[in-house]
PDB file of C-alpha atoms in Angstrom:
ATOM      1  CA  MET A   1      -0.080  -0.256   0.243  1.00 59.00           C
ATOM      2  CA  SER A   2       3.137   2.325   0.903  1.00 79.00           C
ATOM      3  CA  PHE A   3       4.025   1.931  -2.913  1.00 76.00           C
ATOM      4  CA  ILE A   4       1.201   3.343  -4.350  1.00 82.00           C
ATOM      5  CA  VAL A   5       1.348   6.335  -1.775  1.00 81.00           C
ATOM      6  CA  ILE A   6       4.774   6.540  -2.837  1.00 82.00           C
ATOM      7  CA  ALA A   7       3.698   6.552  -6.784  1.00 83.00           C
ATOM      8  CA  VAL A   8       0.641   8.669  -6.372  1.00 83.00           C
ATOM      9  CA  ILE A   9       3.203  11.335  -4.153  1.00 85.00           C
ATOM     10  CA  VAL A  10       6.116  11.206  -6.642  1.00 84.00           C
ATOM     11  CA  LEU A  11       3.562  11.970  -9.664  1.00 88.00           C
ATOM     12  CA  GLY A  12       1.840  14.611  -8.066  1.00 87.00           C
ATOM     13  CA  ALA A  13       5.324  16.288  -7.404  1.00 88.00           C
ATOM     14  CA  ILE A  14       6.544  15.890 -10.943  1.00 91.00           C
ATOM     15  CA  GLY A  15       3.224  17.384 -12.163  1.00 90.00           C
ATOM     16  CA  LEU A  16       2.925  20.332  -9.751  1.00 90.00           C
ATOM     17  CA  VAL A  17       7.260  20.810 -11.035  1.00 90.00           C
ATOM     18  CA  ALA A  18       6.052  20.576 -14.507  1.00 91.00           C
ATOM     19  CA  ALA A  19       3.406  23.016 -14.258  1.00 91.00           C
ATOM     20  CA  ILE A  20       5.232  25.980 -12.567  1.00 90.00           C
ATOM     21  CA  VAL A  21       8.068  25.155 -15.188  1.00 88.00           C
ATOM     22  CA  LEU A  22       5.413  25.987 -18.208  1.00 89.00           C
ATOM     23  CA  TYR A  23       3.966  28.664 -16.131  1.00 86.00           C
ATOM     24  CA  VAL A  24       7.406  30.696 -15.545  1.00 86.00           C
ATOM     25  CA  LEU A  25       8.002  29.891 -19.511  1.00 82.00           C
ATOM     26  CA  SER A  26       4.938  31.200 -20.453  1.00 80.00           C
ATOM     27  CA  LYS A  27       5.206  34.416 -19.074  1.00 78.00           C
ATOM     28  CA  LYS A  28       8.802  34.401 -20.120  1.00 77.00           C
ATOM     29  CA  PHE A  29       8.195  33.635 -23.918  1.00 77.00           C
ATOM     30  CA  ALA A  30       4.738  35.508 -23.970  1.00 68.00           C
ATOM     31  CA  VAL A  31       4.166  36.643 -27.494  1.00 68.00           C
ATOM     32  CA  GLN A  32       1.890  39.767 -27.188  1.00 71.00           C
ATOM     33  CA  GLU A  33      -0.476  39.774 -29.979  1.00 73.00           C
ATOM     34  CA  ASP A  34      -1.285  43.427 -31.175  1.00 82.00           C
ATOM     35  CA  PRO A  35      -5.276  44.133 -30.842  1.00 86.00           C
ATOM     36  CA  ARG A  36      -5.417  45.772 -34.114  1.00 89.00           C
ATOM     37  CA  LEU A  37      -4.998  42.879 -36.137  1.00 88.00           C
ATOM     38  CA  GLY A  38      -8.289  41.330 -34.945  1.00 89.00           C
ATOM     39  CA  GLU A  39      -9.903  45.014 -35.528  1.00 91.00           C
ATOM     40  CA  VAL A  40      -8.697  45.062 -38.877  1.00 92.00           C
ATOM     41  CA  ALA A  41      -9.520  41.252 -39.620  1.00 91.00           C
ATOM     42  CA  ALA A  42     -12.980  42.446 -38.689  1.00 92.00           C
ATOM     43  CA  LEU A  43     -13.569  44.919 -41.421  1.00 93.00           C
ATOM     44  CA  LEU A  44     -11.633  42.763 -44.424  1.00 93.00           C
ATOM     45  CA  PRO A  45     -14.787  40.817 -45.799  1.00 91.00           C
ATOM     46  CA  GLY A  46     -13.313  37.400 -44.555  1.00 89.00           C
ATOM     47  CA  ALA A  47     -13.290  35.579 -48.035  1.00 86.00           C
ATOM     48  CA  ASN A  48      -9.821  34.359 -47.691  1.00 87.00           C
ATOM     49  CA  CYS A  49      -9.571  34.177 -51.321  1.00 86.00           C
ATOM     50  CA  GLY A  50      -5.724  35.384 -51.955  1.00 84.00           C
ATOM     51  CA  GLY A  51      -6.417  37.717 -54.148  1.00 83.00           C
ATOM     52  CA  CYS A  52      -4.359  40.229 -51.963  1.00 87.00           C
ATOM     53  CA  GLY A  53      -1.770  38.101 -52.417  1.00 84.00           C
ATOM     54  CA  PHE A  54      -1.550  36.475 -48.813  1.00 88.00           C
ATOM     55  CA  PRO A  55      -2.701  33.501 -47.696  1.00 85.00           C
ATOM     56  CA  GLY A  56      -6.024  34.789 -46.289  1.00 87.00           C
ATOM     57  CA  CYS A  57      -7.928  37.983 -44.334  1.00 92.00           C
ATOM     58  CA  GLY A  58      -5.204  37.258 -41.615  1.00 90.00           C
ATOM     59  CA  GLY A  59      -1.926  37.543 -43.741  1.00 91.00           C
ATOM     60  CA  LEU A  60      -3.486  40.714 -45.090  1.00 93.00           C
ATOM     61  CA  ALA A  61      -4.451  41.920 -41.811  1.00 92.00           C
ATOM     62  CA  ASP A  62      -0.885  41.629 -40.434  1.00 91.00           C
ATOM     63  CA  ALA A  63       0.632  43.030 -43.349  1.00 92.00           C
ATOM     64  CA  LEU A  64      -1.401  46.289 -42.959  1.00 92.00           C
ATOM     65  CA  VAL A  65      -0.714  46.652 -39.245  1.00 91.00           C
ATOM     66  CA  LYS A  66       2.915  46.028 -39.989  1.00 90.00           C
ATOM     67  CA  GLY A  67       3.060  48.521 -42.876  1.00 90.00           C
ATOM     68  CA  ALA A  68       1.221  50.997 -40.337  1.00 89.00           C
ATOM     69  CA  ASP A  69       4.029  50.693 -37.703  1.00 89.00           C
ATOM     70  CA  ALA A  70       6.448  51.389 -40.819  1.00 88.00           C
ATOM     71  CA  GLY A  71       4.612  54.308 -41.861  1.00 87.00           C
ATOM     72  CA  SER A  72       3.185  53.175 -45.323  1.00 86.00           C
ATOM     73  CA  ILE A  73       0.342  50.399 -46.543  1.00 89.00           C
ATOM     74  CA  ASP A  74       0.723  51.330 -50.261  1.00 83.00           C
ATOM     75  CA  GLY A  75       0.798  48.290 -52.356  1.00 81.00           C
ATOM     76  CA  LEU A  76      -1.810  46.636 -49.896  1.00 88.00           C
ATOM     77  CA  PHE A  77      -4.993  46.015 -51.169  1.00 88.00           C
ATOM     78  CA  CYS A  78      -8.145  43.719 -50.374  1.00 90.00           C
ATOM     79  CA  PRO A  79      -9.753  43.188 -54.357  1.00 88.00           C
ATOM     80  CA  VAL A  80     -12.779  42.039 -52.421  1.00 87.00           C
ATOM     81  CA  GLY A  81     -13.668  44.739 -50.177  1.00 87.00           C
ATOM     82  CA  GLY A  82     -12.579  47.371 -52.454  1.00 85.00           C
ATOM     83  CA  SER A  83     -11.363  50.716 -51.915  1.00 83.00           C
ATOM     84  CA  ALA A  84     -14.334  51.312 -49.454  1.00 86.00           C
ATOM     85  CA  VAL A  85     -13.060  48.815 -47.198  1.00 90.00           C
ATOM     86  CA  MET A  86      -9.601  49.770 -47.628  1.00 90.00           C
ATOM     87  CA  GLY A  87     -10.591  53.511 -46.431  1.00 89.00           C
ATOM     88  CA  GLU A  88     -11.886  52.057 -42.989  1.00 91.00           C
ATOM     89  CA  VAL A  89      -8.614  50.436 -42.761  1.00 91.00           C
ATOM     90  CA  ALA A  90      -6.928  53.165 -43.482  1.00 90.00           C
ATOM     91  CA  ASP A  91      -8.967  55.275 -40.648  1.00 91.00           C
ATOM     92  CA  LEU A  92      -8.580  52.869 -38.129  1.00 90.00           C
ATOM     93  CA  LEU A  93      -4.807  52.837 -38.699  1.00 91.00           C
ATOM     94  CA  GLY A  94      -4.435  56.092 -38.944  1.00 89.00           C
ATOM     95  CA  MET A  95      -2.844  56.087 -42.433  1.00 84.00           C
ATOM     96  CA  ALA A  96      -3.894  57.531 -45.767  1.00 79.00           C
ATOM     97  CA  VAL A  97      -4.421  55.145 -48.624  1.00 72.00           C
ATOM     98  CA  ALA A  98      -4.249  55.476 -52.553  1.00 69.00           C
ATOM     99  CA  ASN A  99      -7.628  54.693 -54.345  1.00 69.00           C
ATOM    100  CA  SER A 100      -7.189  52.141 -56.277  1.00 75.00           C
ATOM    101  CA  GLU A 101      -9.252  51.584 -60.038  1.00 83.00           C
ATOM    102  CA  PRO A 102     -11.539  48.830 -59.800  1.00 88.00           C
ATOM    103  CA  MET A 103     -10.548  46.127 -62.075  1.00 91.00           C
ATOM    104  CA  VAL A 104     -12.468  42.894 -63.598  1.00 94.00           C
ATOM    105  CA  ALA A 105     -11.335  39.717 -65.167  1.00 96.00           C
ATOM    106  CA  VAL A 106     -11.364  39.486 -68.738  1.00 97.00           C
ATOM    107  CA  VAL A 107     -11.595  36.355 -71.044  1.00 97.00           C
ATOM    108  CA  ARG A 108      -9.018  37.099 -73.738  1.00 97.00           C
ATOM    109  CA  CYS A 109     -10.748  34.292 -76.169  1.00 97.00           C
ATOM    110  CA  ASN A 110     -13.555  34.881 -78.777  1.00 95.00           C
ATOM    111  CA  GLY A 111     -13.060  31.267 -80.167  1.00 93.00           C
ATOM    112  CA  THR A 112     -16.798  30.499 -80.346  1.00 93.00           C
ATOM    113  CA  CYS A 113     -17.931  27.052 -81.876  1.00 89.00           C
ATOM    114  CA  GLU A 114     -18.379  29.409 -84.947  1.00 91.00           C
ATOM    115  CA  ASN A 115     -15.107  30.793 -85.184  1.00 94.00           C
ATOM    116  CA  ARG A 116     -13.239  27.691 -84.248  1.00 94.00           C
ATOM    117  CA  PRO A 117     -14.867  24.812 -84.880  1.00 91.00           C
ATOM    118  CA  LYS A 118     -13.966  21.482 -83.074  1.00 90.00           C
ATOM    119  CA  VAL A 119     -11.517  19.199 -85.095  1.00 92.00           C
ATOM    120  CA  SER A 120     -11.604  15.858 -82.330  1.00 91.00           C
ATOM    121  CA  GLU A 121     -13.403  14.611 -79.188  1.00 90.00           C
ATOM    122  CA  TYR A 122     -11.502  14.700 -75.913  1.00 92.00           C
ATOM    123  CA  SER A 123     -12.104  11.803 -73.927  1.00 91.00           C
ATOM    124  CA  GLY A 124     -10.942  12.318 -70.037  1.00 90.00           C
ATOM    125  CA  LEU A 125     -10.834  13.609 -67.214  1.00 93.00           C
ATOM    126  CA  ARG A 126     -13.130  17.109 -67.822  1.00 93.00           C
ATOM    127  CA  THR A 127     -10.654  19.578 -66.410  1.00 96.00           C
ATOM    128  CA  CYS A 128      -8.891  22.295 -68.791  1.00 96.00           C
ATOM    129  CA  THR A 129      -5.715  21.319 -66.671  1.00 96.00           C
ATOM    130  CA  ALA A 130      -6.008  17.814 -67.551  1.00 95.00           C
ATOM    131  CA  MET A 131      -7.320  18.776 -71.708  1.00 95.00           C
ATOM    132  CA  ASN A 132      -4.569  20.853 -71.675  1.00 94.00           C
ATOM    133  CA  ALA A 133      -1.694  18.185 -71.007  1.00 93.00           C
ATOM    134  CA  CYS A 134      -2.917  16.303 -73.442  1.00 90.00           C
ATOM    135  CA  GLY A 135      -2.625  19.121 -76.308  1.00 85.00           C
ATOM    136  CA  ALA A 136      -4.510  21.606 -77.840  1.00 81.00           C
ATOM    137  CA  GLY A 137      -7.419  20.280 -77.044  1.00 88.00           C
ATOM    138  CA  GLU A 138     -10.914  19.672 -79.380  1.00 92.00           C
ATOM    139  CA  THR A 139     -10.048  22.384 -81.294  1.00 93.00           C
ATOM    140  CA  ALA A 140      -7.179  23.554 -83.591  1.00 92.00           C
ATOM    141  CA  CYS A 141      -6.029  26.669 -81.181  1.00 94.00           C
ATOM    142  CA  GLY A 142      -3.878  25.599 -78.537  1.00 93.00           C
ATOM    143  CA  TYR A 143      -4.357  28.848 -77.083  1.00 96.00           C
ATOM    144  CA  GLY A 144      -7.976  29.474 -76.581  1.00 95.00           C
ATOM    145  CA  CYS A 145     -10.298  28.979 -74.004  1.00 96.00           C
ATOM    146  CA  LEU A 146     -10.715  25.097 -73.227  1.00 96.00           C
ATOM    147  CA  GLY A 147     -14.105  25.415 -71.830  1.00 95.00           C
ATOM    148  CA  CYS A 148     -14.437  22.934 -68.816  1.00 96.00           C
ATOM    149  CA  GLY A 149     -14.653  25.609 -66.084  1.00 96.00           C
ATOM    150  CA  ASP A 150     -11.493  25.105 -64.155  1.00 97.00           C
ATOM    151  CA  CYS A 151     -12.254  29.222 -63.496  1.00 97.00           C
ATOM    152  CA  VAL A 152     -15.826  28.538 -62.609  1.00 97.00           C
ATOM    153  CA  SER A 153     -14.734  26.084 -59.972  1.00 95.00           C
ATOM    154  CA  ALA A 154     -11.994  28.348 -58.542  1.00 94.00           C
ATOM    155  CA  CYS A 155     -14.329  31.592 -58.101  1.00 94.00           C
ATOM    156  CA  GLN A 156     -15.889  31.905 -54.947  1.00 90.00           C
ATOM    157  CA  PHE A 157     -18.434  34.328 -56.002  1.00 91.00           C
ATOM    158  CA  GLY A 158     -20.355  32.869 -58.768  1.00 94.00           C
ATOM    159  CA  ALA A 159     -19.009  35.707 -61.161  1.00 95.00           C
ATOM    160  CA  ILE A 160     -17.680  33.393 -64.083  1.00 97.00           C
ATOM    161  CA  TYR A 161     -19.322  30.592 -66.052  1.00 97.00           C
ATOM    162  CA  ILE A 162     -19.381  28.798 -69.238  1.00 96.00           C
ATOM    163  CA  ASN A 163     -21.395  29.654 -71.975  1.00 95.00           C
ATOM    164  CA  PRO A 164     -23.353  26.841 -73.214  1.00 93.00           C
ATOM    165  CA  GLU A 165     -23.908  28.071 -76.873  1.00 92.00           C
ATOM    166  CA  THR A 166     -20.477  29.762 -77.305  1.00 93.00           C
ATOM    167  CA  GLY A 167     -18.091  26.926 -74.729  1.00 93.00           C
ATOM    168  CA  ILE A 168     -16.370  29.919 -73.955  1.00 95.00           C
ATOM    169  CA  ALA A 169     -15.736  31.178 -69.989  1.00 97.00           C
ATOM    170  CA  GLU A 170     -17.780  34.415 -69.540  1.00 97.00           C
ATOM    171  CA  VAL A 171     -17.257  37.089 -66.533  1.00 97.00           C
ATOM    172  CA  ASP A 172     -20.298  38.782 -64.879  1.00 96.00           C
ATOM    173  CA  GLU A 173     -18.499  42.128 -64.160  1.00 93.00           C
ATOM    174  CA  GLU A 174     -21.198  42.824 -61.531  1.00 92.00           C
ATOM    175  CA  LYS A 175     -20.256  39.991 -59.392  1.00 93.00           C
ATOM    176  CA  CYS A 176     -16.680  39.847 -60.273  1.00 93.00           C
ATOM    177  CA  THR A 177     -14.210  40.969 -57.221  1.00 89.00           C
ATOM    178  CA  SER A 178     -11.098  40.662 -59.014  1.00 90.00           C
ATOM    179  CA  CYS A 179      -9.661  38.478 -56.601  1.00 89.00           C
ATOM    180  CA  GLY A 180      -7.572  36.825 -59.222  1.00 90.00           C
ATOM    181  CA  ALA A 181      -9.010  33.024 -58.418  1.00 92.00           C
ATOM    182  CA  CYS A 182      -9.739  32.416 -62.101  1.00 95.00           C
ATOM    183  CA  VAL A 183      -6.717  33.836 -63.659  1.00 95.00           C
ATOM    184  CA  LYS A 184      -4.275  31.532 -61.498  1.00 93.00           C
ATOM    185  CA  ALA A 185      -6.770  28.485 -62.244  1.00 95.00           C
ATOM    186  CA  CYS A 186      -6.536  28.920 -66.320  1.00 97.00           C
ATOM    187  CA  PRO A 187      -3.780  26.439 -67.329  1.00 96.00           C
ATOM    188  CA  ARG A 188      -3.670  28.796 -70.615  1.00 96.00           C
ATOM    189  CA  ASN A 189      -3.273  32.129 -69.103  1.00 96.00           C
ATOM    190  CA  ILE A 190      -6.003  33.392 -71.173  1.00 97.00           C
ATOM    191  CA  ILE A 191      -8.165  35.282 -68.264  1.00 97.00           C
ATOM    192  CA  GLU A 192      -6.492  38.971 -67.262  1.00 96.00           C
ATOM    193  CA  LEU A 193      -7.544  41.412 -64.701  1.00 94.00           C
ATOM    194  CA  ARG A 194      -7.758  44.771 -66.351  1.00 95.00           C
ATOM    195  CA  LYS A 195      -9.138  48.115 -65.161  1.00 93.00           C
ATOM    196  CA  LYS A 196     -12.839  48.375 -65.235  1.00 92.00           C
ATOM    197  CA  GLY A 197     -13.039  51.545 -67.097  1.00 92.00           C
ATOM    198  CA  PRO A 198     -15.350  54.304 -66.808  1.00 93.00           C
ATOM    199  CA  LYS A 199     -19.316  53.269 -67.250  1.00 92.00           C
ATOM    200  CA  GLY A 200     -17.619  49.476 -67.391  1.00 93.00           C
ATOM    201  CA  ARG A 201     -16.075  50.307 -70.908  1.00 95.00           C
ATOM    202  CA  ARG A 202     -12.766  49.002 -72.092  1.00 96.00           C
ATOM    203  CA  VAL A 203     -11.206  48.021 -74.943  1.00 97.00           C
ATOM    204  CA  TYR A 204      -8.812  44.276 -75.171  1.00 98.00           C
ATOM    205  CA  VAL A 205      -7.362  41.682 -77.870  1.00 98.00           C
ATOM    206  CA  SER A 206      -9.744  38.777 -77.338  1.00 97.00           C
ATOM    207  CA  CYS A 207      -6.891  36.488 -78.740  1.00 97.00           C
ATOM    208  CA  MET A 208      -3.818  34.834 -77.073  1.00 97.00           C
ATOM    209  CA  ASN A 209      -3.133  33.057 -80.394  1.00 96.00           C
ATOM    210  CA  ARG A 210       0.888  33.483 -81.270  1.00 95.00           C
ATOM    211  CA  ASP A 211       1.060  31.502 -84.120  1.00 95.00           C
ATOM    212  CA  LYS A 212       1.717  33.175 -87.830  1.00 94.00           C
ATOM    213  CA  GLY A 213      -1.201  34.761 -89.507  1.00 92.00           C
ATOM    214  CA  PRO A 214      -2.300  31.880 -91.893  1.00 93.00           C
ATOM    215  CA  ALA A 215      -1.786  29.560 -89.197  1.00 94.00           C
ATOM    216  CA  ALA A 216      -4.045  31.466 -86.523  1.00 95.00           C
ATOM    217  CA  MET A 217      -6.501  31.976 -89.102  1.00 95.00           C
ATOM    218  CA  LYS A 218      -7.119  28.468 -89.842  1.00 94.00           C
ATOM    219  CA  ALA A 219      -7.585  27.822 -86.299  1.00 94.00           C
ATOM    220  CA  CYS A 220      -9.914  30.926 -85.765  1.00 96.00           C
ATOM    221  CA  LYS A 221     -11.649  33.011 -87.846  1.00 95.00           C
ATOM    222  CA  VAL A 222     -11.155  36.003 -85.545  1.00 96.00           C
ATOM    223  CA  SER A 223      -7.601  35.113 -84.524  1.00 97.00           C
ATOM    224  CA  CYS A 224      -5.093  38.068 -83.731  1.00 97.00           C
ATOM    225  CA  ILE A 225      -2.704  37.674 -86.998  1.00 96.00           C
ATOM    226  CA  GLY A 226      -0.170  40.069 -85.765  1.00 95.00           C
ATOM    227  CA  CYS A 227      -0.379  42.093 -88.611  1.00 96.00           C
ATOM    228  CA  GLY A 228       0.466  45.516 -86.730  1.00 96.00           C
ATOM    229  CA  LYS A 229      -2.406  47.925 -87.959  1.00 97.00           C
ATOM    230  CA  CYS A 230      -3.991  48.603 -84.930  1.00 97.00           C
ATOM    231  CA  GLU A 231      -0.574  49.697 -83.482  1.00 97.00           C
ATOM    232  CA  LYS A 232       0.448  51.803 -86.282  1.00 96.00           C
ATOM    233  CA  GLU A 233      -3.482  53.461 -85.678  1.00 96.00           C
ATOM    234  CA  CYS A 234      -3.147  54.069 -82.251  1.00 97.00           C
ATOM    235  CA  PRO A 235      -2.159  57.749 -81.542  1.00 96.00           C
ATOM    236  CA  PHE A 236      -1.289  56.957 -77.906  1.00 96.00           C
ATOM    237  CA  GLY A 237       1.102  53.992 -78.044  1.00 96.00           C
ATOM    238  CA  ALA A 238      -1.087  51.787 -75.838  1.00 97.00           C
ATOM    239  CA  ILE A 239      -0.696  49.133 -78.443  1.00 97.00           C
ATOM    240  CA  LYS A 240       2.340  46.613 -78.966  1.00 97.00           C
ATOM    241  CA  VAL A 241       2.794  43.478 -81.345  1.00 97.00           C
ATOM    242  CA  GLU A 242       5.245  40.743 -79.824  1.00 96.00           C
ATOM    243  CA  GLY A 243       5.528  37.549 -80.993  1.00 93.00           C
ATOM    244  CA  ASN A 244       2.794  37.697 -83.772  1.00 95.00           C
ATOM    245  CA  LEU A 245       0.540  38.846 -80.974  1.00 97.00           C
ATOM    246  CA  SER A 246      -1.184  42.182 -80.400  1.00 97.00           C
ATOM    247  CA  TYR A 247      -1.518  43.810 -76.589  1.00 98.00           C
ATOM    248  CA  ILE A 248      -3.207  46.884 -75.761  1.00 98.00           C
ATOM    249  CA  ASP A 249      -2.010  48.583 -72.486  1.00 97.00           C
ATOM    250  CA  PHE A 250      -4.887  49.198 -70.500  1.00 95.00           C
ATOM    251  CA  ASN A 251      -3.057  52.432 -68.742  1.00 94.00           C
ATOM    252  CA  LEU A 252      -2.463  53.827 -71.921  1.00 96.00           C
ATOM    253  CA  CYS A 253      -5.560  53.380 -73.952  1.00 96.00           C
ATOM    254  CA  ARG A 254      -7.683  56.360 -74.169  1.00 96.00           C
ATOM    255  CA  LEU A 255     -10.825  54.231 -75.508  1.00 96.00           C
ATOM    256  CA  CYS A 256     -10.999  55.950 -78.854  1.00 96.00           C
ATOM    257  CA  ARG A 257     -11.762  52.510 -80.608  1.00 96.00           C
ATOM    258  CA  LYS A 258      -9.556  53.620 -83.720  1.00 96.00           C
ATOM    259  CA  CYS A 259      -7.852  50.208 -83.214  1.00 97.00           C
ATOM    260  CA  VAL A 260     -11.411  48.318 -83.263  1.00 96.00           C
ATOM    261  CA  ASN A 261     -12.249  49.830 -86.828  1.00 94.00           C
ATOM    262  CA  VAL A 262      -8.843  48.991 -88.349  1.00 97.00           C
ATOM    263  CA  CYS A 263      -8.570  45.312 -87.055  1.00 97.00           C
ATOM    264  CA  PRO A 264      -9.270  42.914 -90.320  1.00 96.00           C
ATOM    265  CA  THR A 265      -9.909  39.872 -88.024  1.00 96.00           C
ATOM    266  CA  HIS A 266     -12.243  41.735 -85.447  1.00 96.00           C
ATOM    267  CA  ALA A 267      -9.837  40.283 -82.506  1.00 97.00           C
ATOM    268  CA  ILE A 268     -10.050  43.529 -81.141  1.00 97.00           C
ATOM    269  CA  GLU A 269     -13.183  43.770 -78.400  1.00 95.00           C
ATOM    270  CA  ALA A 270     -15.120  46.962 -77.585  1.00 96.00           C
ATOM    271  CA  VAL A 271     -17.306  46.345 -74.335  1.00 95.00           C
ATOM    272  CA  ASN A 272     -19.930  48.716 -72.853  1.00 94.00           C
ATOM    273  CA  PHE A 273     -19.996  51.178 -75.664  1.00 95.00           C
ATOM    274  CA  PRO A 274     -22.971  52.533 -76.740  1.00 91.00           C
ATOM    275  CA  ALA A 275     -24.520  51.066 -80.123  1.00 83.00           C
ATOM    276  CA  PRO A 276     -23.227  53.350 -83.111  1.00 75.00           C
ATOM    277  CA  LYS A 277     -25.744  55.654 -84.408  1.00 75.00           C
ATOM    278  CA  PRO A 278     -26.980  55.044 -87.909  1.00 70.00           C
ATOM    279  CA  LYS A 279     -25.578  57.380 -90.292  1.00 63.00           C
ATOM    280  CA  ALA A 280     -27.481  60.266 -91.469  1.00 61.00           C
ATOM    281  CA  ASP A 281     -29.042  60.960 -94.546  1.00 55.00           C
ATOM    282  CA  LYS A 282     -27.412  63.664 -96.135  1.00 56.00           C
ATOM    283  CA  CYS A 283     -28.820  63.151 -99.596  1.00 57.00           C
ATOM    284  CA  GLY A 284     -32.423  63.267 -98.642  1.00 55.00           C
ATOM    285  CA  THR A 285     -33.319  60.450-101.330  1.00 54.00           C
ATOM    286  CA  GLY A 286     -33.673  58.211 -98.367  1.00 54.00           C
ATOM    287  CA  CYS A 287     -30.940  56.073 -99.820  1.00 58.00           C
ATOM    288  CA  GLY A 288     -29.412  55.989 -96.008  1.00 55.00           C
ATOM    289  CA  ASP A 289     -25.975  55.573 -97.120  1.00 54.00           C
ATOM    290  CA  GLY A 290     -24.872  58.951 -95.441  1.00 52.00           C
ATOM    291  CA  LYS A 291     -23.531  60.304 -98.668  1.00 52.00           C
ATOM    292  CA  CYS A 292     -24.698  63.262-100.583  1.00 53.00           C
ATOM    293  CA  GLY A 293     -24.731  62.071-103.925  1.00 49.00           C
ATOM    294  CA  ILE A 294     -28.132  60.935-105.330  1.00 45.00           C
ATOM    295  CA  ARG A 295     -28.474  56.909-105.562  1.00 42.00           C
ATOM    296  CA  LYS A 296     -29.854  56.320-108.889  1.00 39.00           C
TER     297      LYS A 296
END
């Protein structure tokens, strides 16, 4: 019986000593959490989408607090919360934050079923990543949208979907938060974040085909052929042709749409612009051609 009592006493003593050691160590090495972390995290939307470049809202909150202590939070931005949330965070931290222009995801492909017909049938795992790994996919274009919806699965906001008629991913700009998840999910890198533009208007090259003109046109009727007409026409130097592909810099573009009119393959998209007005009938003959000569 005495052995049991001794064992209990020894174990109790060991437990007591261990508890004292743990208590002392916890006090000595305690890490005090900045109360601002919780306050900033509470202001953030909690989407944990990674669009800010950090692994979650907690990571962004930590970066914002550290940035405030360093004197600047420039370059830190929550795409989901936008300028409104960042303004609240800046007020909380006593910092100024630069206004960021709204961004939106853009699918740079117009290879619809009509423009880019199928030349084969894919049988396998129905994901863009798997299909891309197997080759060009079901069409002759090795650069366009595969239509399997990896971007759809990645979007937490239901802002992107596959149009059943065209087979191409389309973005609902009203729901898009520019988190960039779809950009990362696309194995062909055809989704880009661009400035939303005034009244949602923007101009971009809806093609990623880098093949030379004849090969590109054979694969898709509305492919960019790298002819350079748009580059020569742009008065603002916003367009460059590299690797047989034209690209419009949205920071330089002034939305004049001159490039749209000269593109021979209609590869340049102009979004949310008003429909062109019908030409005036200047000759008064009812011909509607806008010319002053009388049509016979």
